[in-house]
Short mmCIF file of C-alpha atoms and ligand atoms in Angstrom, two decimals:
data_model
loop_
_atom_site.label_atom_id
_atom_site.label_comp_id
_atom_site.label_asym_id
_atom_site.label_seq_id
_atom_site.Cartn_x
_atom_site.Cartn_y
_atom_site.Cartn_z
CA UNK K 1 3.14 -35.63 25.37
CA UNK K 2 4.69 -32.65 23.05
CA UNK K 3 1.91 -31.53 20.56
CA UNK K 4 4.01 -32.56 17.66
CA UNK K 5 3.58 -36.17 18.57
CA UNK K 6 -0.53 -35.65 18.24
CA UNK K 7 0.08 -35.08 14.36
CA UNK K 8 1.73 -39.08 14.14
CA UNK K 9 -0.66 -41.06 12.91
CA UNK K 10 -3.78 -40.81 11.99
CA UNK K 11 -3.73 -41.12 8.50
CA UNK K 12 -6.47 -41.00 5.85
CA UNK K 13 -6.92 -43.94 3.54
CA UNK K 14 -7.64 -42.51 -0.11
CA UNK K 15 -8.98 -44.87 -3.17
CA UNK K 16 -6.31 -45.57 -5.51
CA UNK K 17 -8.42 -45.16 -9.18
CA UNK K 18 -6.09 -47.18 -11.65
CA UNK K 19 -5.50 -49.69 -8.64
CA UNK K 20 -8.94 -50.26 -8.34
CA UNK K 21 -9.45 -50.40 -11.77
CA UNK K 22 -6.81 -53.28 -12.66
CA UNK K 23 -7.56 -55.04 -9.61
CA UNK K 24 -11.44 -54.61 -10.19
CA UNK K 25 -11.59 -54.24 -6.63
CA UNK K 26 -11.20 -50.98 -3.86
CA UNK K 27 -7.60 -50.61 -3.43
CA UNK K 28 -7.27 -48.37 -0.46
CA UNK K 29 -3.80 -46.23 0.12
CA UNK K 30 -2.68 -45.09 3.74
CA UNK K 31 -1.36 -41.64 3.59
CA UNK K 32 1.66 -42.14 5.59
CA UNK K 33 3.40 -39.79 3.58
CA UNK K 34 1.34 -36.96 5.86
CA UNK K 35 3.10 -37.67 8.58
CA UNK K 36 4.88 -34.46 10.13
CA UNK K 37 8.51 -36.00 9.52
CA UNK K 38 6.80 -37.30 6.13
CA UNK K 39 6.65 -41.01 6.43
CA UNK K 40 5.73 -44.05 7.91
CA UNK K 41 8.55 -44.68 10.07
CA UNK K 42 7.13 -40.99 12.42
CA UNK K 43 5.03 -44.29 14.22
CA UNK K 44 7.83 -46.53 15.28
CA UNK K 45 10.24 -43.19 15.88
CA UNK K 46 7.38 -41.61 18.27
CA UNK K 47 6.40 -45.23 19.74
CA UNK K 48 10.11 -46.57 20.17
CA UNK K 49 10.84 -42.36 21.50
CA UNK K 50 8.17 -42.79 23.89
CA UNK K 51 8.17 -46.37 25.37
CA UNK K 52 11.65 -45.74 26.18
CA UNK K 53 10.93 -42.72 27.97
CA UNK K 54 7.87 -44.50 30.19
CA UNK K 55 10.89 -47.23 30.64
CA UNK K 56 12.84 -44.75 32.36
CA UNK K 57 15.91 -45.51 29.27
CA UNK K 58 16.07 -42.16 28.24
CA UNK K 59 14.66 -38.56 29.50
CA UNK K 60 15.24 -34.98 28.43
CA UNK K 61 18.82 -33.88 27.70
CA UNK K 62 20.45 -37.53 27.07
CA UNK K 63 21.24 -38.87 23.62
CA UNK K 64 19.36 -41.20 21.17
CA UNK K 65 21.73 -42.62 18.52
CA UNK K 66 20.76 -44.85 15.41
CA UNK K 67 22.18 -46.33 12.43
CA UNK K 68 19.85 -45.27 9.35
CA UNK K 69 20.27 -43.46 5.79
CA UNK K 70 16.38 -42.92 5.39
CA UNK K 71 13.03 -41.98 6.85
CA UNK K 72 13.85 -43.62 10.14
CA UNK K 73 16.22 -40.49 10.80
CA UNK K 74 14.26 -37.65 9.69
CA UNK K 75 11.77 -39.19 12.24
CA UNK K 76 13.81 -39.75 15.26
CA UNK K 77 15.34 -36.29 14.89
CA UNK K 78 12.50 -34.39 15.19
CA UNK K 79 11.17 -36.30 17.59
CA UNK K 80 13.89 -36.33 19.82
CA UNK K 81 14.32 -32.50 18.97
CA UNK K 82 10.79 -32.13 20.72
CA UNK K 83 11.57 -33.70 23.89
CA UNK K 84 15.02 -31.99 23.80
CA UNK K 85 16.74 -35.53 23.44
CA UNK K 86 20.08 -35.02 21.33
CA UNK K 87 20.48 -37.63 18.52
CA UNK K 88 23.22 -39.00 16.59
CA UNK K 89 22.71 -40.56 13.29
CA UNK K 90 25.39 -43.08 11.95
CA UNK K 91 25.24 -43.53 8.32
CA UNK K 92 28.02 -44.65 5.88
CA UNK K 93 29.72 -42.01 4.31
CA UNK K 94 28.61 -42.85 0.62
CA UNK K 95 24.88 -42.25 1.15
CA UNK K 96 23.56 -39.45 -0.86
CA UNK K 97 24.64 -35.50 0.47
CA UNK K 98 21.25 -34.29 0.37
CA UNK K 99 20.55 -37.02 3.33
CA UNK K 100 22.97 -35.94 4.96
CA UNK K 101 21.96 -32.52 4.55
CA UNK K 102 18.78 -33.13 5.77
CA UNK K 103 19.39 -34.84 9.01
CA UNK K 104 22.18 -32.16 9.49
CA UNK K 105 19.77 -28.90 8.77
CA UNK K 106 17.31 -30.56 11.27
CA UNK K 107 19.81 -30.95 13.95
CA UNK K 108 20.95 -34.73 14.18
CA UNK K 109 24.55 -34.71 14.63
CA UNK K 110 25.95 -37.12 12.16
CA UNK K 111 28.86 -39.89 12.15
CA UNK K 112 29.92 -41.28 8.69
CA UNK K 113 31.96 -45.01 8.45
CA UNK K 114 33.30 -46.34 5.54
CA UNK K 115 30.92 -48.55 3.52
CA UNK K 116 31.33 -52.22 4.66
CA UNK K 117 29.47 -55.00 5.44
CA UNK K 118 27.96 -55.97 8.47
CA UNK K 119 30.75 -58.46 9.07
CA UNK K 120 33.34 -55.61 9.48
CA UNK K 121 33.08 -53.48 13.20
CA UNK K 122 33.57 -49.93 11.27
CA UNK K 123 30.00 -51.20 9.75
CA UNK K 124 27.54 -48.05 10.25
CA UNK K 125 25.23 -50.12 12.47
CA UNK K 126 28.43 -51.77 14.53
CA UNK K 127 29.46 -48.44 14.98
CA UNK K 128 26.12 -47.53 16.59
CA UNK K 129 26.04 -49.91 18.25
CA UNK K 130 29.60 -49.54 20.10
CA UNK K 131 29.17 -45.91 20.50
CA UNK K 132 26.20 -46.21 22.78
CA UNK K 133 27.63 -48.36 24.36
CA UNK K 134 30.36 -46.85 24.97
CA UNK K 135 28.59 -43.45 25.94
CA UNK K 136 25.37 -44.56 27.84
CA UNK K 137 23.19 -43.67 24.42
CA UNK K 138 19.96 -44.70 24.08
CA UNK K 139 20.12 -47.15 21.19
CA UNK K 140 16.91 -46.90 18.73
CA UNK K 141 17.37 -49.91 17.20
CA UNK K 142 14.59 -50.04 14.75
CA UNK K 143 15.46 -53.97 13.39
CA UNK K 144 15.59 -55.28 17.02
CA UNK K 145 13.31 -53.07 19.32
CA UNK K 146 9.45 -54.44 18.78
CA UNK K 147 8.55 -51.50 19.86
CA UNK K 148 8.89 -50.50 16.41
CA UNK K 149 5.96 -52.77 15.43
CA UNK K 150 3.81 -52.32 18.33
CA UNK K 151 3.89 -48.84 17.10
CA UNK K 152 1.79 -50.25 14.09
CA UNK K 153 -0.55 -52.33 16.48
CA UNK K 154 -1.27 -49.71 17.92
CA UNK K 155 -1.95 -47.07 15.26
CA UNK K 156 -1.58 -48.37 12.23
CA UNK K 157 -4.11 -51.76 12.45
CA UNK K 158 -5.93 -50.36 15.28
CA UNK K 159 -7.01 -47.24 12.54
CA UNK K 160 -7.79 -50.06 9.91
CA UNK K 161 -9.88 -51.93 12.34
CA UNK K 162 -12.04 -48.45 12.99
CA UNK K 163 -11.96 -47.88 9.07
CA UNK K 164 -13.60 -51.05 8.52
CA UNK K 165 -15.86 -51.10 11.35
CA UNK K 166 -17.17 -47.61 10.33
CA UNK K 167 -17.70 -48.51 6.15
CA UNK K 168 -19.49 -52.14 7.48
CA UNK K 169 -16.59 -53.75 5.73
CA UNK K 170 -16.52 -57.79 6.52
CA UNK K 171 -13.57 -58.55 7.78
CA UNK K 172 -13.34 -61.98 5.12
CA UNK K 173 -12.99 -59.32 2.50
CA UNK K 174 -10.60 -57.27 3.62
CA UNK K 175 -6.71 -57.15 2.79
CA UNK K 176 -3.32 -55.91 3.92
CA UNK K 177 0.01 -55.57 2.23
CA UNK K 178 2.97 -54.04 2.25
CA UNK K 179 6.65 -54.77 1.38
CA UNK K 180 9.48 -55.00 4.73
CA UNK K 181 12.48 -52.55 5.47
CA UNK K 182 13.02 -53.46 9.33
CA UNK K 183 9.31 -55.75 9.21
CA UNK K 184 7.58 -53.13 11.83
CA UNK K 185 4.69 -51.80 9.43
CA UNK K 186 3.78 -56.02 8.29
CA UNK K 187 4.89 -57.68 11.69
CA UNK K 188 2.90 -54.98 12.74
CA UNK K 189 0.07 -55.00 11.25
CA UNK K 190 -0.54 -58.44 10.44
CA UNK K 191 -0.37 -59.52 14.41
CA UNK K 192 -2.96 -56.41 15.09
CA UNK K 193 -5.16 -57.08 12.56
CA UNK K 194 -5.36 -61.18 12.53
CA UNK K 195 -5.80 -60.49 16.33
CA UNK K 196 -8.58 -58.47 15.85
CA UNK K 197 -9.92 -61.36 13.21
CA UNK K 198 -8.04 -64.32 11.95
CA UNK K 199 -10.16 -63.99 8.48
CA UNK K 200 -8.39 -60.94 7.68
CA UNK K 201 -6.09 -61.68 4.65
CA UNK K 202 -1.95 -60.41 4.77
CA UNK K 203 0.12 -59.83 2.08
CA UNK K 204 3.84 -59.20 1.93
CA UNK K 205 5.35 -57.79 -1.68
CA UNK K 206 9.40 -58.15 -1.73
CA UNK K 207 11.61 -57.01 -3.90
CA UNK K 208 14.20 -58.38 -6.38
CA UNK K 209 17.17 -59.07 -4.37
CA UNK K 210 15.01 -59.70 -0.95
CA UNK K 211 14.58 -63.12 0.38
CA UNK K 212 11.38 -63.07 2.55
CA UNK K 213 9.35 -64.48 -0.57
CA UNK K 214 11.29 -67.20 -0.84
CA UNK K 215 10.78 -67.69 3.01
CA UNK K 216 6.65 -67.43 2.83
CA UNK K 217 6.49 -69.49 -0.29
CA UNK K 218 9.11 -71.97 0.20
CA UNK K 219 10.30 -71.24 3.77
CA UNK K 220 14.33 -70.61 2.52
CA UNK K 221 15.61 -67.41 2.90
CA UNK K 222 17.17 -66.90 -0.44
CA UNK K 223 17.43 -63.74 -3.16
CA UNK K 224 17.97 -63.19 -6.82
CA UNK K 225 18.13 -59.69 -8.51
CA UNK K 226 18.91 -56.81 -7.37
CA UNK K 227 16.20 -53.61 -6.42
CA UNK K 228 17.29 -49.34 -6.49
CA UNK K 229 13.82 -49.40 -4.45
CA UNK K 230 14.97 -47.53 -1.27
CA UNK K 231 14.31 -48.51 2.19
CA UNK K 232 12.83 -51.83 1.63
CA UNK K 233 14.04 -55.34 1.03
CA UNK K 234 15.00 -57.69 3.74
CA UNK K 235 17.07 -60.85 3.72
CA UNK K 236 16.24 -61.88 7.69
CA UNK K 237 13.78 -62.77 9.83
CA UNK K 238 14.04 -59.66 11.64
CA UNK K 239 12.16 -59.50 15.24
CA UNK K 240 9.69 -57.32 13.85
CA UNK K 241 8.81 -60.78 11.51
CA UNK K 242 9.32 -63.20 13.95
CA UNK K 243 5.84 -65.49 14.04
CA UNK K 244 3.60 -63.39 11.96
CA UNK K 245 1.13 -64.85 9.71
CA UNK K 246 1.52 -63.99 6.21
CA UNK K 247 -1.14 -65.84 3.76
CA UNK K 248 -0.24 -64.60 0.69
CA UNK K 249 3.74 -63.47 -0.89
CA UNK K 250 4.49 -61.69 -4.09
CA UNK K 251 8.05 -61.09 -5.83
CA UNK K 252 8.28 -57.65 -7.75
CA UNK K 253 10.32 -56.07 -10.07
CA UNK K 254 11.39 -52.58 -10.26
CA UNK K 255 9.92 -52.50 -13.95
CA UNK K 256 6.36 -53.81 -12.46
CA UNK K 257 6.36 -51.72 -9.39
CA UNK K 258 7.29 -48.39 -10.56
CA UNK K 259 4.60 -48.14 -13.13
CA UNK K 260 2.02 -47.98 -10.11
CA UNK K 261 3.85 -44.65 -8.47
CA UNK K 262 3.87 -42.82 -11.63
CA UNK K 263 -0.23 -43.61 -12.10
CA UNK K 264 -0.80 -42.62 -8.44
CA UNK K 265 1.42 -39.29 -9.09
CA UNK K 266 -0.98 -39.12 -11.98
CA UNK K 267 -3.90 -38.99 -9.61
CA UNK K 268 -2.66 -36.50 -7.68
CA UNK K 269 -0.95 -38.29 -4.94
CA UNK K 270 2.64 -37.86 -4.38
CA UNK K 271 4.37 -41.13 -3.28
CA UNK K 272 7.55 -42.56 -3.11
CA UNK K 273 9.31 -45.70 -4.83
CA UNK K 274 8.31 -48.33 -2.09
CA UNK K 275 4.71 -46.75 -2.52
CA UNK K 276 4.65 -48.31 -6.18
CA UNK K 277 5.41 -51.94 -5.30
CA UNK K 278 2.73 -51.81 -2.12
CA UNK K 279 0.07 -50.66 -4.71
CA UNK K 280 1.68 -53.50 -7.09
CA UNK K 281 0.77 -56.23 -4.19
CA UNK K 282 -2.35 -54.98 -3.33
CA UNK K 283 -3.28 -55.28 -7.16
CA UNK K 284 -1.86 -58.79 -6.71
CA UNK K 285 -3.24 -59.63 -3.18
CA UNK K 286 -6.99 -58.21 -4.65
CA UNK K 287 -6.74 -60.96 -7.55
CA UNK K 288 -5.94 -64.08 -5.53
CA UNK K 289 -8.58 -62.84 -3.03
CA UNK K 290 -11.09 -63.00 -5.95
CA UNK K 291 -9.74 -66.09 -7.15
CA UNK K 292 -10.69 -67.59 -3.33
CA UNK K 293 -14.10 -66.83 -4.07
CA UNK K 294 -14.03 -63.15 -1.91
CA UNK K 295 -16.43 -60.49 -4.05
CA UNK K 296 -15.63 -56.82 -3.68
CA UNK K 297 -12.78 -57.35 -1.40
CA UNK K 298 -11.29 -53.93 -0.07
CA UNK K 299 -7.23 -54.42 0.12
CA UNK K 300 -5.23 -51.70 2.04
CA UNK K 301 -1.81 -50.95 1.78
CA UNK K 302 0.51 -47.99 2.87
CA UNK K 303 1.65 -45.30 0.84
CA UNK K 304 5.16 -44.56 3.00
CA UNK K 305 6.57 -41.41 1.85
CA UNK K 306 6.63 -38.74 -1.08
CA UNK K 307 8.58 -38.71 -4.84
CA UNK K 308 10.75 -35.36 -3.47
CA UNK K 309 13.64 -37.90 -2.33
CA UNK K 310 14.32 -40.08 -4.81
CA UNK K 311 13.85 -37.51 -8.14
CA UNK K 312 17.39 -38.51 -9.55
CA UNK K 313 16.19 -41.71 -9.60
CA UNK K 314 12.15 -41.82 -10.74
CA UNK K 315 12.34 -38.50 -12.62
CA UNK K 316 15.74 -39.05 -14.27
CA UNK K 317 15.29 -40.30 -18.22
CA UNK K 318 19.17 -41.95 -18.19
CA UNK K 319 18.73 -43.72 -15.35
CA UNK K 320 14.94 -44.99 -15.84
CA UNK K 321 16.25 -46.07 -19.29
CA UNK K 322 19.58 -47.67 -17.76
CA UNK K 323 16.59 -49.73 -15.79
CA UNK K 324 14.32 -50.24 -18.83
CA UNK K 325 11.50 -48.37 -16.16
CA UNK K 326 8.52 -47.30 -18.54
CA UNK K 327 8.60 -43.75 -18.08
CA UNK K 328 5.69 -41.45 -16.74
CA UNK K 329 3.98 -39.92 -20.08
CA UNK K 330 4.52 -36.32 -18.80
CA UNK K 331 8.56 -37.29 -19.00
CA UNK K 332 8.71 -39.10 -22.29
CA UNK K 333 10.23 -36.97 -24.97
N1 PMP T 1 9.17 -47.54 2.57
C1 PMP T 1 10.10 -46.63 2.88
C2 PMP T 1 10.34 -45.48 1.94
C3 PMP T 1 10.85 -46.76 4.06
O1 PMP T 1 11.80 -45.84 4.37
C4 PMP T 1 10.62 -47.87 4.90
C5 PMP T 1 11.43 -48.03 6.16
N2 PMP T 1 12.75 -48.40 5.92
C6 PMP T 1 9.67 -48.81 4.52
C7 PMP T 1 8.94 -48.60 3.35
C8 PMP T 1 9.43 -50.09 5.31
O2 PMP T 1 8.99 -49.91 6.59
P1 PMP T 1 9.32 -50.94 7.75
O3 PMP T 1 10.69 -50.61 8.28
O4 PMP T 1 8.25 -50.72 8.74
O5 PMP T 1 9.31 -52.34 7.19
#
């Protein structure tokens, strides 16, 4: 294995303070964002990379292409730079230029479509799709290969299972949640860790615009709002979802959600957008636990990637105020 893929994982979990505090519980953050591509998605990018290899789908010198604007990219080219795989990253052209400068500057070689829906075959992820087909390209596929969330029953749950074995934690008090992009980190995690021990309580957190709480609470798949949270939000049962437990579902809003970033920011910890709403749910998930009776419960979630991406969105006055987003004191005029 190349030493960079030694670094994935492995993450410590750090007490959120405010979290905590609110909840009057131990919220517990995974520091995903320490991953050496700088998010959560290094796990399904190394475990997807390196399945396929063992599968004999791809070796040194071929191509791995995938449809993705975000973290998913940034992972699967370095990755693939280590094992000198070649990738391709489709995106549609209108994502933002300093993506596309970063997957560029690490090497991905990049294909742009025209923004259109899924229905349309210029779509980015049709065009993915058709061009490794047409080439002999390894497709990642992060929605549709499970390897993406075996990569998380592996490492993810199997590192929360040795975290609470190790602090004597009962497993009828601890908690898990997280919010869905592709499903991996939840389908993930909930299968390893109700394996492990069915008392073990999951939570999901969606999004406005997102249908999967509407599917755990009233088992439609429907949406209403709309969410600038990046890289989450799904309106399918992707495979990565398909028959996972999930006890408990919260709908958040932007408004609610972002709050929590800015206060861990405020501690000292640098996370990302879909960071806030996880620490949201696991204030939410810690309540109901409470309410069932549970006393001190411990509730983990996963803090996916850092602020530096998204600063014309959570450190930009107009368009917090455009979003009525309290703003962090340290921006208010
Ligand atoms: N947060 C961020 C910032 C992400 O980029 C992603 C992946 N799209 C997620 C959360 C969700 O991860 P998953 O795909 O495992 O559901």
């Amino acid at each position: 294995m190349k030493p960079i893929f030694k670094l994935v994982g492995n993450t410590p979990l750090i007490r959120l303070q405010t979290a905590s505090r609110r909840a009057n519980a131990t919220i517990l953050g995974k520091c995903d964002f320490l991953n050496p591509g700088g998010s959560v998605k290094d796990r399904a990018a190394a475990h997807i990379l390196l399945q396929a290899v063992k599968r004999g789908d791809i070796k040194s010198g071929d191509t791995i292409i995938e449809a993705t604007a975000g973290n998913t990219g940034i992972a699967l080219v370095l990755l693939a730079n280590a094992m000198d795989i070649r990738s391709v990253i489709v995106m549609p052209e209108t994502q933002a230029e300093a993506k596309k400068d970063a997957l560029k500057n690490l090497g991905a070689e990049l294909i742009l479509t025209p923004a259109c829906p899924l229905s349309d075959p210029r779509n980015f992820r049709n065009t993915a799709k058709r061009l490794a087909r047409q080439n002999g390209w390894f497709l990642a596929n992060q929605f549709h290969n499970t390897d993406n969330r075996n990569a998380h029953i592996t490492t993810t749950a199997a590192e929360i299972i040795a975290y609470m074995e190790s602090h004597h934690i009962a497993p009828n008090t601890l908690g898990f949640i997280c919010a869905a992009g592709t499903g991996g980190t939840i389908g993930g995690c909930s299968i390893g860790l109700k394996t492990y021990d069915h008392t073990i309580t999951i939570g999901l957190v969606d999004p406005d615009g997102a249908s999967l709480y509407a599917y755990y609470t009233k088992g439609t798949l429907e949406a209403t709002g709309t969410s600038f949270i990046e890289g989450i939000g799904q309106g399918m049962i992707t495979p990565q979802l398909r028959d996972i437990t999930i006890d408990y579902a919260y709908n958040v809003s932007d408004k609610t959600a972002m709050p929590y970033a800015y206060d861990a920011i405020g501690e000292g910890i640098n996370v990302g957008m879909s960071s806030g709403i996880n620490i949201a749910g696991a204030v939410l998930l810690a309540r109901d636990m409470q309410q069932q009776g549970v006393k001190n419960p411990t509730v983990i979630t996963v803090l996916c990637d850092t602020s530096d991406k998204y600063k014309d969105k959570m450190f930009n006055p107009d368009f917090l105020t455009k979003n009525c987003i309290r703003m962090p004191a340290w921006l208010s005029p």
